[in-house]
Short mmCIF file of C-alpha atoms in Angstrom, two decimals:
data_model
loop_
_atom_site.label_atom_id
_atom_site.label_comp_id
_atom_site.label_asym_id
_atom_site.label_seq_id
_atom_site.Cartn_x
_atom_site.Cartn_y
_atom_site.Cartn_z
CA MET H 17 52.13 11.57 1.42
CA THR H 18 48.22 11.27 1.89
CA ALA H 19 46.91 10.71 -1.39
CA ILE H 20 44.13 13.21 -2.53
CA ILE H 21 43.50 11.83 -5.85
CA SER H 22 44.35 8.07 -6.41
CA VAL H 23 44.11 5.82 -9.76
CA GLU H 24 44.52 2.83 -10.15
CA ARG H 25 44.98 0.42 -13.01
CA LEU H 26 42.86 2.83 -15.06
CA ASP H 27 42.07 1.07 -18.48
CA LYS H 28 40.14 3.27 -21.43
CA SER H 29 38.89 1.99 -24.87
CA PHE H 30 37.34 3.75 -27.76
CA GLY H 31 35.96 0.94 -29.78
CA THR H 32 39.24 -1.26 -30.29
CA HIS H 33 41.66 1.88 -29.61
CA ALA H 34 43.12 1.44 -26.35
CA ALA H 35 43.32 5.12 -25.01
CA LEU H 36 44.36 3.97 -21.44
CA ARG H 37 46.19 1.23 -20.29
CA GLU H 38 46.78 0.41 -16.75
CA VAL H 39 47.38 4.17 -15.57
CA GLY H 40 47.78 4.63 -12.31
CA PHE H 41 49.41 7.21 -9.61
CA GLU H 42 48.75 9.35 -6.34
CA ILE H 43 48.88 13.11 -6.03
CA ALA H 44 48.53 14.57 -2.58
CA SER H 45 47.19 17.57 -1.38
CA GLY H 46 48.44 21.02 -2.42
CA GLU H 47 50.39 20.07 -5.44
CA MET H 48 50.71 21.43 -8.80
CA VAL H 49 51.05 18.58 -11.46
CA THR H 50 50.73 18.53 -15.02
CA LEU H 51 49.47 15.42 -17.23
CA ILE H 52 51.73 15.94 -20.16
CA GLY H 53 52.03 13.87 -23.57
CA PRO H 54 51.55 14.59 -27.44
CA SER H 55 48.02 14.86 -28.53
CA GLY H 56 46.32 11.73 -28.50
CA SER H 57 48.13 10.36 -25.75
CA GLY H 58 44.87 10.24 -23.60
CA LYS H 59 45.78 12.87 -20.95
CA SER H 60 42.24 14.65 -21.32
CA THR H 61 40.72 11.11 -21.39
CA LEU H 62 42.60 10.94 -18.18
CA LEU H 63 41.69 13.89 -16.55
CA ARG H 64 37.76 13.35 -17.82
CA HIS H 65 37.86 9.90 -15.49
CA LEU H 66 38.49 12.34 -12.24
CA ILE H 67 35.66 13.98 -12.28
CA GLY H 68 33.39 11.58 -13.43
CA LEU H 69 32.83 12.96 -17.20
CA THR H 70 34.15 9.54 -18.85
CA ARG H 71 33.87 6.03 -17.24
CA ALA H 72 36.43 3.22 -17.72
CA ASP H 73 35.89 0.37 -19.26
CA ARG H 74 33.29 -1.96 -17.73
CA HIS H 75 34.60 -4.96 -15.77
CA SER H 76 38.03 -3.53 -15.71
CA HIS H 77 39.95 -3.05 -12.34
CA SER H 78 40.34 0.67 -12.59
CA HIS H 79 39.52 2.83 -9.78
CA VAL H 80 39.51 6.59 -9.35
CA ARG H 81 39.30 8.29 -5.59
CA VAL H 82 39.40 11.87 -4.98
CA LEU H 83 39.31 13.70 -1.70
CA ASP H 84 38.14 10.82 -0.11
CA ARG H 85 35.59 9.82 -2.45
CA ASP H 86 35.26 6.77 -4.90
CA VAL H 87 34.75 8.28 -7.99
CA GLN H 88 34.48 5.62 -10.19
CA HIS H 89 35.08 1.30 -10.01
CA GLY H 90 35.04 -0.88 -12.53
CA GLY H 91 33.81 1.32 -15.24
CA ARG H 92 30.67 2.28 -12.72
CA LEU H 93 30.19 5.70 -11.65
CA LEU H 94 29.34 6.13 -7.64
CA GLY H 95 26.89 8.71 -7.19
CA ALA H 96 27.54 11.30 -4.65
CA SER H 97 25.62 14.13 -2.92
CA ARG H 98 25.97 17.59 -4.48
CA GLU H 99 28.48 18.86 -1.81
CA GLN H 100 30.61 16.49 -2.08
CA ARG H 101 30.50 17.00 -6.01
CA CYS H 102 31.46 20.39 -5.93
CA ARG H 103 34.60 19.99 -3.84
CA ALA H 104 36.28 19.31 -7.19
CA GLY H 105 36.42 21.96 -9.77
CA TYR H 106 36.91 21.31 -13.65
CA ILE H 107 38.28 24.16 -16.54
CA PHE H 108 37.78 23.11 -20.01
CA GLN H 109 39.78 24.15 -23.05
CA GLN H 110 36.60 24.89 -24.41
CA PHE H 111 35.50 27.11 -21.32
CA ASN H 112 31.88 25.88 -21.52
CA LEU H 113 30.21 28.64 -20.17
CA VAL H 114 26.56 29.45 -20.91
CA SER H 115 27.04 31.80 -23.66
CA ARG H 116 23.48 33.36 -23.25
CA LEU H 117 24.01 34.29 -19.52
CA SER H 118 25.68 37.03 -18.30
CA VAL H 119 29.49 36.55 -16.37
CA MET H 120 28.23 37.38 -13.10
CA THR H 121 25.29 34.50 -13.58
CA ASN H 122 27.96 31.82 -14.99
CA VAL H 123 30.15 32.50 -11.94
CA LEU H 124 27.27 32.38 -9.76
CA ILE H 125 26.74 28.78 -11.45
CA GLY H 126 29.68 27.71 -8.93
CA HIS H 127 27.65 27.90 -5.99
CA LEU H 128 24.66 25.79 -7.42
CA GLY H 129 26.55 22.21 -5.88
CA GLY H 130 26.14 23.93 -2.19
CA MET H 131 23.01 25.77 -2.33
CA PRO H 132 19.43 24.41 -1.30
CA ARG H 133 17.44 22.72 -4.00
CA TRP H 134 14.77 25.32 -4.12
CA ARG H 135 16.96 28.15 -4.37
CA SER H 136 19.12 26.86 -6.83
CA LEU H 137 16.22 26.01 -8.94
CA ALA H 138 14.45 29.20 -8.60
CA GLY H 139 17.87 30.72 -9.54
CA ARG H 140 17.92 33.05 -6.13
CA PHE H 141 21.12 33.63 -5.27
CA THR H 142 21.80 35.56 -2.01
CA ARG H 143 23.74 38.94 -1.38
CA GLN H 144 26.74 36.79 0.26
CA GLU H 145 26.59 34.65 -2.92
CA HIS H 146 26.91 37.70 -4.98
CA GLU H 147 29.87 39.35 -2.94
CA ALA H 148 31.77 36.10 -3.04
CA ALA H 149 31.10 36.42 -6.81
CA LEU H 150 32.47 39.44 -7.39
CA HIS H 151 35.36 38.97 -4.87
CA ALA H 152 35.97 36.01 -7.44
CA MET H 153 36.05 37.98 -10.43
CA ALA H 154 38.19 41.07 -8.66
CA ARG H 155 40.94 37.59 -7.83
CA VAL H 156 40.63 36.72 -11.80
CA GLY H 157 41.12 40.39 -12.84
CA ILE H 158 37.42 40.35 -14.45
CA GLU H 159 35.29 42.17 -12.05
CA GLU H 160 34.29 44.97 -14.64
CA LEU H 161 32.77 42.45 -16.98
CA ALA H 162 30.46 41.37 -14.63
CA GLU H 163 27.23 42.25 -16.96
CA GLN H 164 28.44 41.55 -20.03
CA ARG H 165 27.17 38.46 -21.95
CA ALA H 166 29.68 35.33 -21.78
CA ASN H 167 29.26 35.32 -25.69
CA THR H 168 30.82 38.90 -26.11
CA LEU H 169 34.12 38.14 -24.51
CA SER H 170 37.81 36.88 -25.55
CA GLY H 171 39.01 33.50 -25.01
CA GLY H 172 41.43 34.90 -21.80
CA GLN H 173 38.55 36.52 -20.52
CA MET H 174 36.05 33.25 -20.91
CA GLN H 175 38.92 31.17 -19.32
CA ARG H 176 39.20 33.60 -16.32
CA VAL H 177 35.26 33.30 -15.96
CA ALA H 178 35.81 29.83 -16.17
CA ILE H 179 38.64 30.03 -13.45
CA ALA H 180 36.06 32.45 -11.24
CA ARG H 181 33.50 30.01 -11.15
CA ALA H 182 35.92 27.04 -10.03
CA LEU H 183 36.56 29.79 -7.47
CA VAL H 184 33.40 30.41 -6.11
CA GLN H 185 32.49 26.88 -5.88
CA ASP H 186 35.39 26.69 -3.29
CA ALA H 187 36.90 23.60 -4.87
CA GLU H 188 39.83 21.95 -2.97
CA VAL H 189 40.81 20.44 -6.50
CA ILE H 190 41.28 22.11 -9.63
CA LEU H 191 41.59 19.90 -12.75
CA ALA H 192 42.15 21.95 -15.97
CA ASP H 193 41.90 20.26 -19.27
CA GLU H 194 44.20 22.18 -21.92
CA PRO H 195 42.91 25.67 -20.28
CA ILE H 196 45.45 27.59 -22.47
CA ALA H 197 45.34 25.62 -25.72
CA SER H 198 42.82 27.91 -27.09
CA LEU H 199 44.28 31.11 -25.72
CA ASP H 200 46.81 33.80 -27.22
CA PRO H 201 50.12 33.65 -25.70
CA ARG H 202 49.69 36.75 -23.17
CA SER H 203 45.94 35.26 -22.08
CA ALA H 204 47.81 31.76 -21.67
CA ARG H 205 50.40 33.47 -19.41
CA GLU H 206 47.82 35.32 -17.49
CA VAL H 207 45.77 31.89 -17.21
CA MET H 208 48.78 29.71 -15.86
CA GLU H 209 49.33 32.44 -13.27
CA ILE H 210 46.28 32.90 -11.78
CA LEU H 211 46.22 28.84 -11.39
CA GLN H 212 49.72 29.45 -9.89
CA ARG H 213 48.39 31.63 -7.16
CA ILE H 214 45.42 29.58 -6.67
CA ASN H 215 47.80 26.74 -5.66
CA ARG H 216 50.11 28.43 -3.69
CA GLU H 217 48.09 31.08 -1.77
CA ASP H 218 44.91 28.68 -1.28
CA GLY H 219 46.95 25.74 -1.40
CA ARG H 220 44.76 24.17 -3.70
CA THR H 221 45.67 21.37 -5.23
CA VAL H 222 45.94 21.55 -9.20
CA VAL H 223 45.97 19.31 -12.10
CA ILE H 224 47.00 20.62 -15.77
CA THR H 225 46.92 18.99 -19.00
CA LEU H 226 49.42 20.68 -21.09
CA HIS H 227 51.24 19.71 -24.29
CA GLN H 228 53.80 22.61 -24.34
CA VAL H 229 56.70 21.19 -22.11
CA ASP H 230 58.34 24.54 -21.34
CA VAL H 231 54.75 25.95 -19.90
CA ALA H 232 55.01 23.02 -17.67
CA ARG H 233 58.14 23.40 -16.76
CA ARG H 234 57.60 26.85 -15.88
CA TYR H 235 54.56 26.40 -13.74
CA CYS H 236 54.69 22.88 -12.03
CA GLN H 237 57.02 20.81 -9.87
CA ARG H 238 55.78 17.63 -10.69
CA ALA H 239 54.83 15.89 -14.21
CA ILE H 240 53.13 12.67 -14.67
CA ALA H 241 53.48 12.12 -18.60
CA LEU H 242 51.57 9.55 -20.96
CA LYS H 243 52.64 7.63 -23.80
CA LYS H 244 50.24 6.04 -25.91
CA GLY H 245 48.16 6.06 -23.14
CA ARG H 246 50.41 4.52 -20.82
CA LEU H 247 52.60 6.01 -18.16
CA TYR H 248 55.47 7.24 -19.26
CA TYR H 249 57.01 9.16 -16.44
CA ASP H 250 55.92 10.02 -13.13
CA GLY H 251 58.19 12.77 -10.78
CA PRO H 252 59.81 15.81 -10.42
CA ILE H 253 59.41 17.64 -13.63
CA ALA H 254 63.58 18.46 -14.04
CA GLY H 255 63.53 14.64 -14.38
CA LEU H 256 62.04 15.32 -18.00
CA THR H 257 65.19 15.06 -19.57
CA ASP H 258 65.51 16.60 -22.94
CA THR H 259 66.27 12.76 -23.96
CA ARG H 260 63.24 11.48 -22.23
CA LEU H 261 61.03 14.09 -23.93
CA GLN H 262 62.90 13.02 -27.22
CA ALA H 263 61.40 9.95 -26.89
CA LEU H 264 58.05 10.85 -25.28
CA TYR H 265 57.62 13.03 -28.56
CA GLU H 266 59.44 10.56 -30.59
CA ASP H 267 56.22 10.03 -33.09
CA ALA H 268 54.63 13.48 -32.75
CA GLY H 269 55.70 16.43 -34.54
CA LEU H 270 58.48 19.04 -33.57
CA ASP H 271 56.04 21.78 -32.93
CA GLU H 272 54.65 19.74 -29.88
CA LEU H 273 58.16 19.50 -28.18
CA GLY H 274 57.43 23.08 -26.60
CA THR H 275 59.88 25.03 -28.54
CA ARG H 276 57.36 27.50 -29.99
CA GLU H 277 58.60 30.62 -30.17
CA ASP H 278 55.70 33.08 -29.32
CA TRP H 279 55.43 32.41 -25.79
CA PRO H 280 56.54 35.64 -24.32
CA PRO H 281 58.96 35.58 -21.12
CA ALA H 282 57.75 36.59 -17.99
CA THR H 283 59.51 39.99 -17.49
CA GLU H 284 56.45 42.18 -17.56
CA PRO H 285 54.04 42.05 -14.58
CA LEU H 286 50.82 40.94 -14.70
CA HIS H 287 48.19 42.46 -12.97
CA ALA H 288 47.64 41.71 -9.25
CA VAL H 289 45.53 38.40 -8.32
CA GLY H 290 44.27 38.09 -4.64
CA MET O 7 47.50 3.75 -64.96
CA ALA O 8 45.62 5.82 -67.37
CA THR O 9 42.96 3.04 -68.62
CA THR O 10 42.15 2.14 -65.11
CA ILE O 11 41.13 5.68 -64.41
CA SER O 12 39.41 6.30 -67.83
CA ASP O 13 38.06 2.75 -66.98
CA GLU O 14 36.57 3.96 -63.59
CA MET O 15 35.37 7.36 -64.80
CA GLN O 16 33.31 5.34 -67.54
CA VAL O 17 31.80 3.05 -64.69
CA ARG O 18 30.85 6.13 -62.56
CA ALA O 19 29.63 7.82 -65.94
CA GLY O 20 27.41 4.35 -66.57
CA ARG O 21 26.30 4.14 -63.10
CA ARG O 22 24.91 8.16 -63.07
CA SER O 23 23.50 7.36 -66.79
CA TRP O 24 20.91 4.71 -65.55
CA LYS O 25 20.46 6.16 -61.99
CA LYS O 26 19.33 9.77 -63.23
CA PRO O 27 16.82 8.32 -65.50
CA LEU O 28 15.49 5.96 -63.08
CA CYS O 29 14.77 8.92 -60.58
CA TRP O 30 12.91 10.68 -62.99
CA ALA O 31 10.80 8.07 -64.43
CA VAL O 32 9.81 6.90 -60.46
CA ALA O 33 8.99 10.69 -59.79
CA LEU O 34 6.61 11.32 -62.57
CA LEU O 35 5.17 7.67 -61.72
CA VAL O 36 3.96 8.86 -58.58
CA LEU O 37 3.08 12.17 -59.35
CA SER O 38 0.65 10.58 -62.04
CA TRP O 39 -0.30 8.27 -59.41
CA ALA O 40 -1.47 11.31 -57.02
CA TRP O 41 -2.45 13.23 -59.86
CA GLN O 42 -5.51 10.14 -60.38
CA GLY O 43 -6.44 9.83 -56.76
CA ALA O 44 -6.62 13.31 -56.23
CA GLY O 45 -9.49 13.90 -59.01
CA ILE O 46 -7.51 16.91 -60.48
CA ALA O 47 -9.11 17.55 -63.72
CA PRO O 48 -8.78 21.17 -65.14
CA GLY O 49 -11.28 20.84 -67.54
CA LEU O 50 -13.97 21.50 -64.94
CA LEU O 51 -12.45 24.79 -64.26
CA LEU O 52 -13.16 25.79 -67.56
CA ASP O 53 -16.58 23.92 -68.26
CA ASN O 54 -17.71 25.75 -64.64
CA PHE O 55 -16.31 29.10 -65.46
CA ASP O 56 -19.52 31.01 -65.72
CA ASN O 57 -20.88 29.59 -62.69
CA MET O 58 -17.99 30.92 -60.84
CA VAL O 59 -18.50 34.06 -62.25
CA VAL O 60 -21.78 33.92 -60.66
CA LEU O 61 -20.66 32.77 -57.39
CA ALA O 62 -17.82 35.15 -56.86
CA GLY O 63 -20.43 38.09 -57.81
CA ASP O 64 -22.61 36.65 -54.90
CA PHE O 65 -19.68 37.68 -52.75
CA VAL O 66 -20.01 41.41 -53.39
CA PRO O 67 -20.77 43.61 -51.84
CA PRO O 68 -20.21 42.55 -48.39
CA THR O 69 -22.85 43.10 -45.93
CA PHE O 70 -21.27 45.17 -43.03
CA GLY O 71 -24.88 45.19 -40.98
CA ASN O 72 -23.28 42.45 -38.55
CA LEU O 73 -19.99 43.49 -38.44
CA MET O 74 -19.64 43.93 -34.83
CA ARG O 75 -21.14 40.32 -34.20
CA TYR O 76 -18.23 38.76 -36.41
CA VAL O 77 -15.60 40.96 -34.76
CA GLN O 78 -16.72 39.80 -31.25
CA GLU O 79 -16.57 36.05 -32.50
CA MET O 80 -13.38 36.66 -33.84
CA LEU O 81 -12.21 37.88 -30.43
CA VAL O 82 -13.30 34.77 -28.93
CA THR O 83 -11.56 32.44 -31.58
CA ILE O 84 -8.80 34.41 -30.64
CA GLN O 85 -9.00 33.77 -26.42
CA ILE O 86 -9.23 30.21 -27.93
CA ALA O 87 -5.89 30.31 -29.49
CA ILE O 88 -4.28 32.17 -26.85
CA TRP O 89 -5.24 29.53 -24.03
CA GLY O 90 -4.77 26.62 -26.24
CA THR O 91 -1.39 27.54 -27.15
CA LEU O 92 -0.32 28.87 -23.77
CA LEU O 93 -1.25 25.30 -21.86
CA ALA O 94 0.44 23.40 -24.65
CA VAL O 95 3.61 25.40 -24.37
CA ILE O 96 3.62 24.57 -20.56
CA CYS O 97 2.93 20.82 -21.04
CA ALA O 98 5.44 20.91 -23.97
CA VAL O 99 8.31 21.83 -22.08
CA PRO O 100 8.33 18.69 -20.03
CA PHE O 101 6.94 16.34 -22.69
CA GLY O 102 9.99 17.89 -25.19
CA LEU O 103 12.50 17.36 -22.43
CA PHE O 104 11.40 13.79 -22.04
CA SER O 105 11.44 12.97 -25.49
CA ALA O 106 15.07 14.05 -25.95
CA SER O 107 17.62 11.50 -26.28
CA ASN O 108 20.24 13.42 -24.51
CA ILE O 109 18.20 14.11 -21.45
CA ALA O 110 15.88 11.09 -21.23
CA PRO O 111 16.76 7.35 -21.33
CA TRP O 112 15.18 5.51 -24.13
CA TRP O 113 12.68 3.57 -21.90
CA ILE O 114 11.34 7.36 -21.13
CA ASN O 115 11.72 8.95 -24.71
CA GLN O 116 10.58 6.09 -26.53
CA PRO O 117 6.90 5.95 -24.94
CA VAL O 118 6.50 9.72 -24.91
CA ARG O 119 7.47 10.29 -28.41
CA ARG O 120 4.75 7.70 -29.17
CA LEU O 121 2.16 9.78 -27.19
CA MET O 122 3.32 13.05 -28.40
CA ASP O 123 3.10 11.31 -32.10
CA ALA O 124 -0.46 10.23 -31.41
CA CYS O 125 -1.65 13.79 -30.68
CA ARG O 126 0.05 15.63 -33.79
CA ALA O 127 -1.51 12.67 -35.79
CA ILE O 128 -4.97 13.38 -35.19
CA ASN O 129 -6.11 16.71 -36.62
CA GLU O 130 -7.48 19.68 -34.25
CA LEU O 131 -11.03 19.50 -35.78
CA VAL O 132 -11.02 15.73 -34.65
CA PHE O 133 -10.27 16.63 -31.09
CA ALA O 134 -12.99 19.06 -31.43
CA MET O 135 -15.57 16.92 -32.11
CA LEU O 136 -14.14 14.59 -29.35
CA PHE O 137 -13.89 17.48 -26.77
CA VAL O 138 -17.71 18.32 -27.89
CA VAL O 139 -19.14 15.14 -26.91
CA ALA O 140 -17.20 15.33 -23.06
CA VAL O 141 -17.26 19.16 -22.45
CA GLY O 142 -20.10 20.53 -24.48
CA LEU O 143 -20.35 22.84 -27.38
CA GLY O 144 -18.46 25.70 -27.06
CA PRO O 145 -15.20 27.57 -27.04
CA PHE O 146 -13.73 25.36 -24.02
CA ALA O 147 -13.64 22.18 -26.63
CA GLY O 148 -12.13 24.21 -29.00
CA THR O 149 -9.39 25.11 -26.95
CA LEU O 150 -9.15 21.52 -25.39
CA ALA O 151 -8.64 20.35 -28.97
CA LEU O 152 -6.02 22.84 -30.08
CA PHE O 153 -4.12 22.42 -26.74
CA VAL O 154 -3.91 18.95 -27.38
CA HIS O 155 -2.64 18.85 -30.96
CA THR O 156 -0.34 21.69 -30.24
CA THR O 157 1.43 19.72 -27.21
CA GLY O 158 2.19 17.19 -29.64
CA VAL O 159 3.75 19.83 -32.38
CA LEU O 160 5.50 21.60 -29.83
CA ALA O 161 7.04 18.78 -27.86
CA LYS O 162 8.55 17.42 -31.30
CA LEU O 163 9.81 21.04 -32.03
CA PHE O 164 11.28 21.60 -28.53
CA SER O 165 13.02 18.27 -28.21
CA GLU O 166 14.80 18.71 -31.59
CA ALA O 167 16.32 21.84 -30.30
CA VAL O 168 17.31 20.36 -27.22
CA GLU O 169 18.98 17.62 -28.72
CA ALA O 170 20.56 20.16 -31.20
CA ALA O 171 21.61 21.93 -28.06
CA ASP O 172 25.43 21.95 -27.46
CA ALA O 173 26.61 19.55 -24.63
CA GLY O 174 29.79 21.68 -22.92
CA PRO O 175 27.65 24.29 -21.30
CA MET O 176 25.93 21.64 -19.69
CA GLU O 177 29.08 19.66 -18.46
CA GLY O 178 30.41 22.31 -17.29
CA ILE O 179 27.96 22.82 -14.89
CA ARG O 180 27.93 19.72 -14.26
CA VAL O 181 31.24 19.63 -12.78
CA THR O 182 30.83 22.59 -10.18
CA GLY O 183 28.84 19.68 -8.46
CA ALA O 184 24.93 20.70 -9.59
CA GLY O 185 22.48 18.59 -10.15
CA ARG O 186 20.93 17.25 -13.35
CA LEU O 187 17.97 19.24 -12.89
CA GLU O 188 20.36 22.78 -12.16
CA GLU O 189 21.89 21.42 -15.58
CA ILE O 190 18.83 21.58 -17.50
CA ALA O 191 17.53 24.72 -15.79
CA PHE O 192 21.20 26.63 -16.14
CA GLY O 193 22.91 24.86 -18.94
CA LEU O 194 20.18 23.98 -21.47
CA ILE O 195 17.05 26.03 -21.25
CA PRO O 196 19.15 29.54 -21.92
CA GLN O 197 20.34 27.76 -25.18
CA VAL O 198 17.33 26.14 -26.50
CA LEU O 199 14.73 29.22 -25.45
CA PRO O 200 15.01 31.59 -28.35
CA LEU O 201 14.14 28.69 -30.62
CA TRP O 202 11.58 27.58 -28.35
CA LEU O 203 9.84 30.96 -28.03
CA SER O 204 10.07 31.27 -32.27
CA VAL O 205 8.40 27.84 -32.67
CA SER O 206 5.87 28.93 -30.00
CA LEU O 207 4.83 31.92 -31.45
CA TYR O 208 4.69 30.72 -35.18
CA ARG O 209 2.10 27.82 -33.60
CA PHE O 210 0.24 30.50 -31.90
CA GLU O 211 -0.11 32.54 -35.68
CA SER O 212 -1.17 28.97 -36.76
CA ASN O 213 -3.80 28.26 -34.26
CA ILE O 214 -5.23 31.61 -35.07
CA ARG O 215 -5.78 30.21 -38.35
CA SER O 216 -6.76 26.61 -37.32
CA ALA O 217 -9.43 28.16 -34.09
CA THR O 218 -11.36 29.90 -37.00
CA VAL O 219 -12.83 26.62 -38.23
CA LEU O 220 -13.25 24.99 -35.14
CA GLY O 221 -16.53 26.66 -34.80
CA MET O 222 -18.17 24.56 -37.78
CA VAL O 223 -17.68 21.53 -35.66
CA GLY O 224 -19.06 22.98 -32.34
CA GLY O 225 -15.77 24.39 -30.88
CA GLY O 226 -17.03 27.55 -30.50
CA GLY O 227 -15.38 31.15 -32.28
CA ILE O 228 -16.30 32.64 -35.42
CA GLY O 229 -16.31 29.08 -37.32
CA VAL O 230 -19.87 28.70 -36.45
CA SER O 231 -21.03 31.71 -38.13
CA LEU O 232 -18.89 31.18 -41.23
CA TRP O 233 -20.20 27.32 -41.11
CA GLN O 234 -23.81 28.67 -41.23
CA THR O 235 -23.69 31.39 -43.87
CA LEU O 236 -21.73 29.11 -46.17
CA ARG O 237 -24.55 26.40 -45.78
CA GLY O 238 -27.32 29.03 -46.24
CA PHE O 239 -25.68 30.15 -49.25
CA ASP O 240 -25.13 33.73 -48.06
CA TYR O 241 -22.43 34.86 -49.53
CA ALA O 242 -22.30 38.50 -49.00
CA GLU O 243 -22.32 37.41 -45.14
CA ALA O 244 -19.60 34.81 -45.88
CA ALA O 245 -17.75 37.46 -47.31
CA THR O 246 -17.56 39.85 -44.69
CA ILE O 247 -16.78 37.26 -42.02
CA MET O 248 -13.78 36.23 -44.23
CA LEU O 249 -12.48 39.77 -44.16
CA VAL O 250 -12.65 39.87 -40.78
CA ILE O 251 -10.39 36.47 -40.73
CA ILE O 252 -7.82 38.03 -42.95
CA VAL O 253 -7.78 41.47 -41.09
CA ALA O 254 -7.11 39.76 -37.73
CA VAL O 255 -4.78 36.98 -38.85
CA SER O 256 -2.76 39.86 -40.45
CA LEU O 257 -2.50 42.35 -37.54
CA LEU O 258 -1.75 39.08 -35.26
CA ASP O 259 1.00 37.87 -37.52
CA MET O 260 2.44 41.22 -37.46
CA LEU O 261 2.34 41.46 -33.63
CA SER O 262 3.95 38.35 -33.24
CA GLN O 263 6.48 39.14 -35.57
CA GLN O 264 7.22 42.40 -33.38
CA VAL O 265 7.69 40.09 -30.54
CA ARG O 266 9.90 37.91 -31.93
CA LYS O 267 11.82 40.60 -33.15
CA ARG O 268 12.10 42.18 -29.20
CA PHE O 269 13.28 39.02 -27.56
CA ILE O 270 15.24 37.01 -30.09
#
């Protein structure tokens, strides 16, 4: 397997607290992987390292490589051109849209990395770029919201705007940090289905941090589990047996075991994507 | 157990019982110290009451013979405030960004902040006197004075808005592969723009008030006439000028209120 993401000996401390210790794994192109673990296990911190939002400990042997590019080495971020950086997209739990701008502009922002500087700073988007944005919005089912301000949307709609932004960016790898943690069950399921389609139909690599095991089981083939900052399990999701899960969550509350009942069954069809 | 709790409460009550009077004593000390320094003497107001009645009488009735000239000069005053504020807003954007700790590293933001402190510390009137020497008597000196002082004020207010901005949207733009400048243009500016506009309008209002006195040191505008009439004890004339100022300032305050409502 040719690794599209590789992490070696990742160490990260916040003060004296060790958030990540010697974490390492590889992810191949086209995989849909979940990073799983109880809250505070370091999964979100790990994901932020993959895009360079967080730096590993200085002078550690940490090495993060994504899409044939060194993102960081020994706690030092390695610079990259905008073209290279826009090959990886990121989705946040809190969406991180620009609330005063329209949905359309928020989606168009996905183009910024691939545009000439004079056009990006002037905010001059071409007709093709507008069309690509509309197409992405249609794929996630929000085309009718184009002119609305982002802060008027519901959580589920905002997350779809964020996904449309990553689609416009044409990212080969999509990293999603707890994309459904702030959503109601129905929106959560819609967002997960969209991410699954991006993985299946576009062949994009998707890495998602989740804390609900049943969601992970439904959508992901592979799981990387973290416990107290250390790699606990890496393999097929089916291998995360109940006994292993019990050990993984032994210190966590029951609600994190994925026994939530508000998760709706996948019977009613969702509106088409793609 | 019960005794320890009540002990603790007593300790706490004890701490409060001497802290509060101390605060009051310090406050009173400062106030009386400042009272002396400020030379406050209410007796003088009473002793000179008759004089003041005569003085107030000199202001009425105002003479309206030169009204059009004063309106003309007030317009110049407003023109000074417009350009003084606009130039300051334009410069305060980069200076404000460079003095924000979440945008610029310390070796940029510290020197820029000190420079802005200096612009702010010196009053417009002092700058006007300096610029009169540099560019000669007239409104241009006043405009430059307002511009420099207001840049210092707005840069500080702008940078405070920037530092209070939410980092989330900027991260959201960073991860699309966009550069630092795009991050600022699309993630930061839309967040801070309403506040920036609001403080700029407020500074415009206060700059009109400041511009009415710039003429006293040769900085142009209505201050020249005000200064001349007051020095010549021509209070009826001065009353007209003050009325013009009051009407103009009130009108522009209302106008800027409307602009604020419209855009924010």
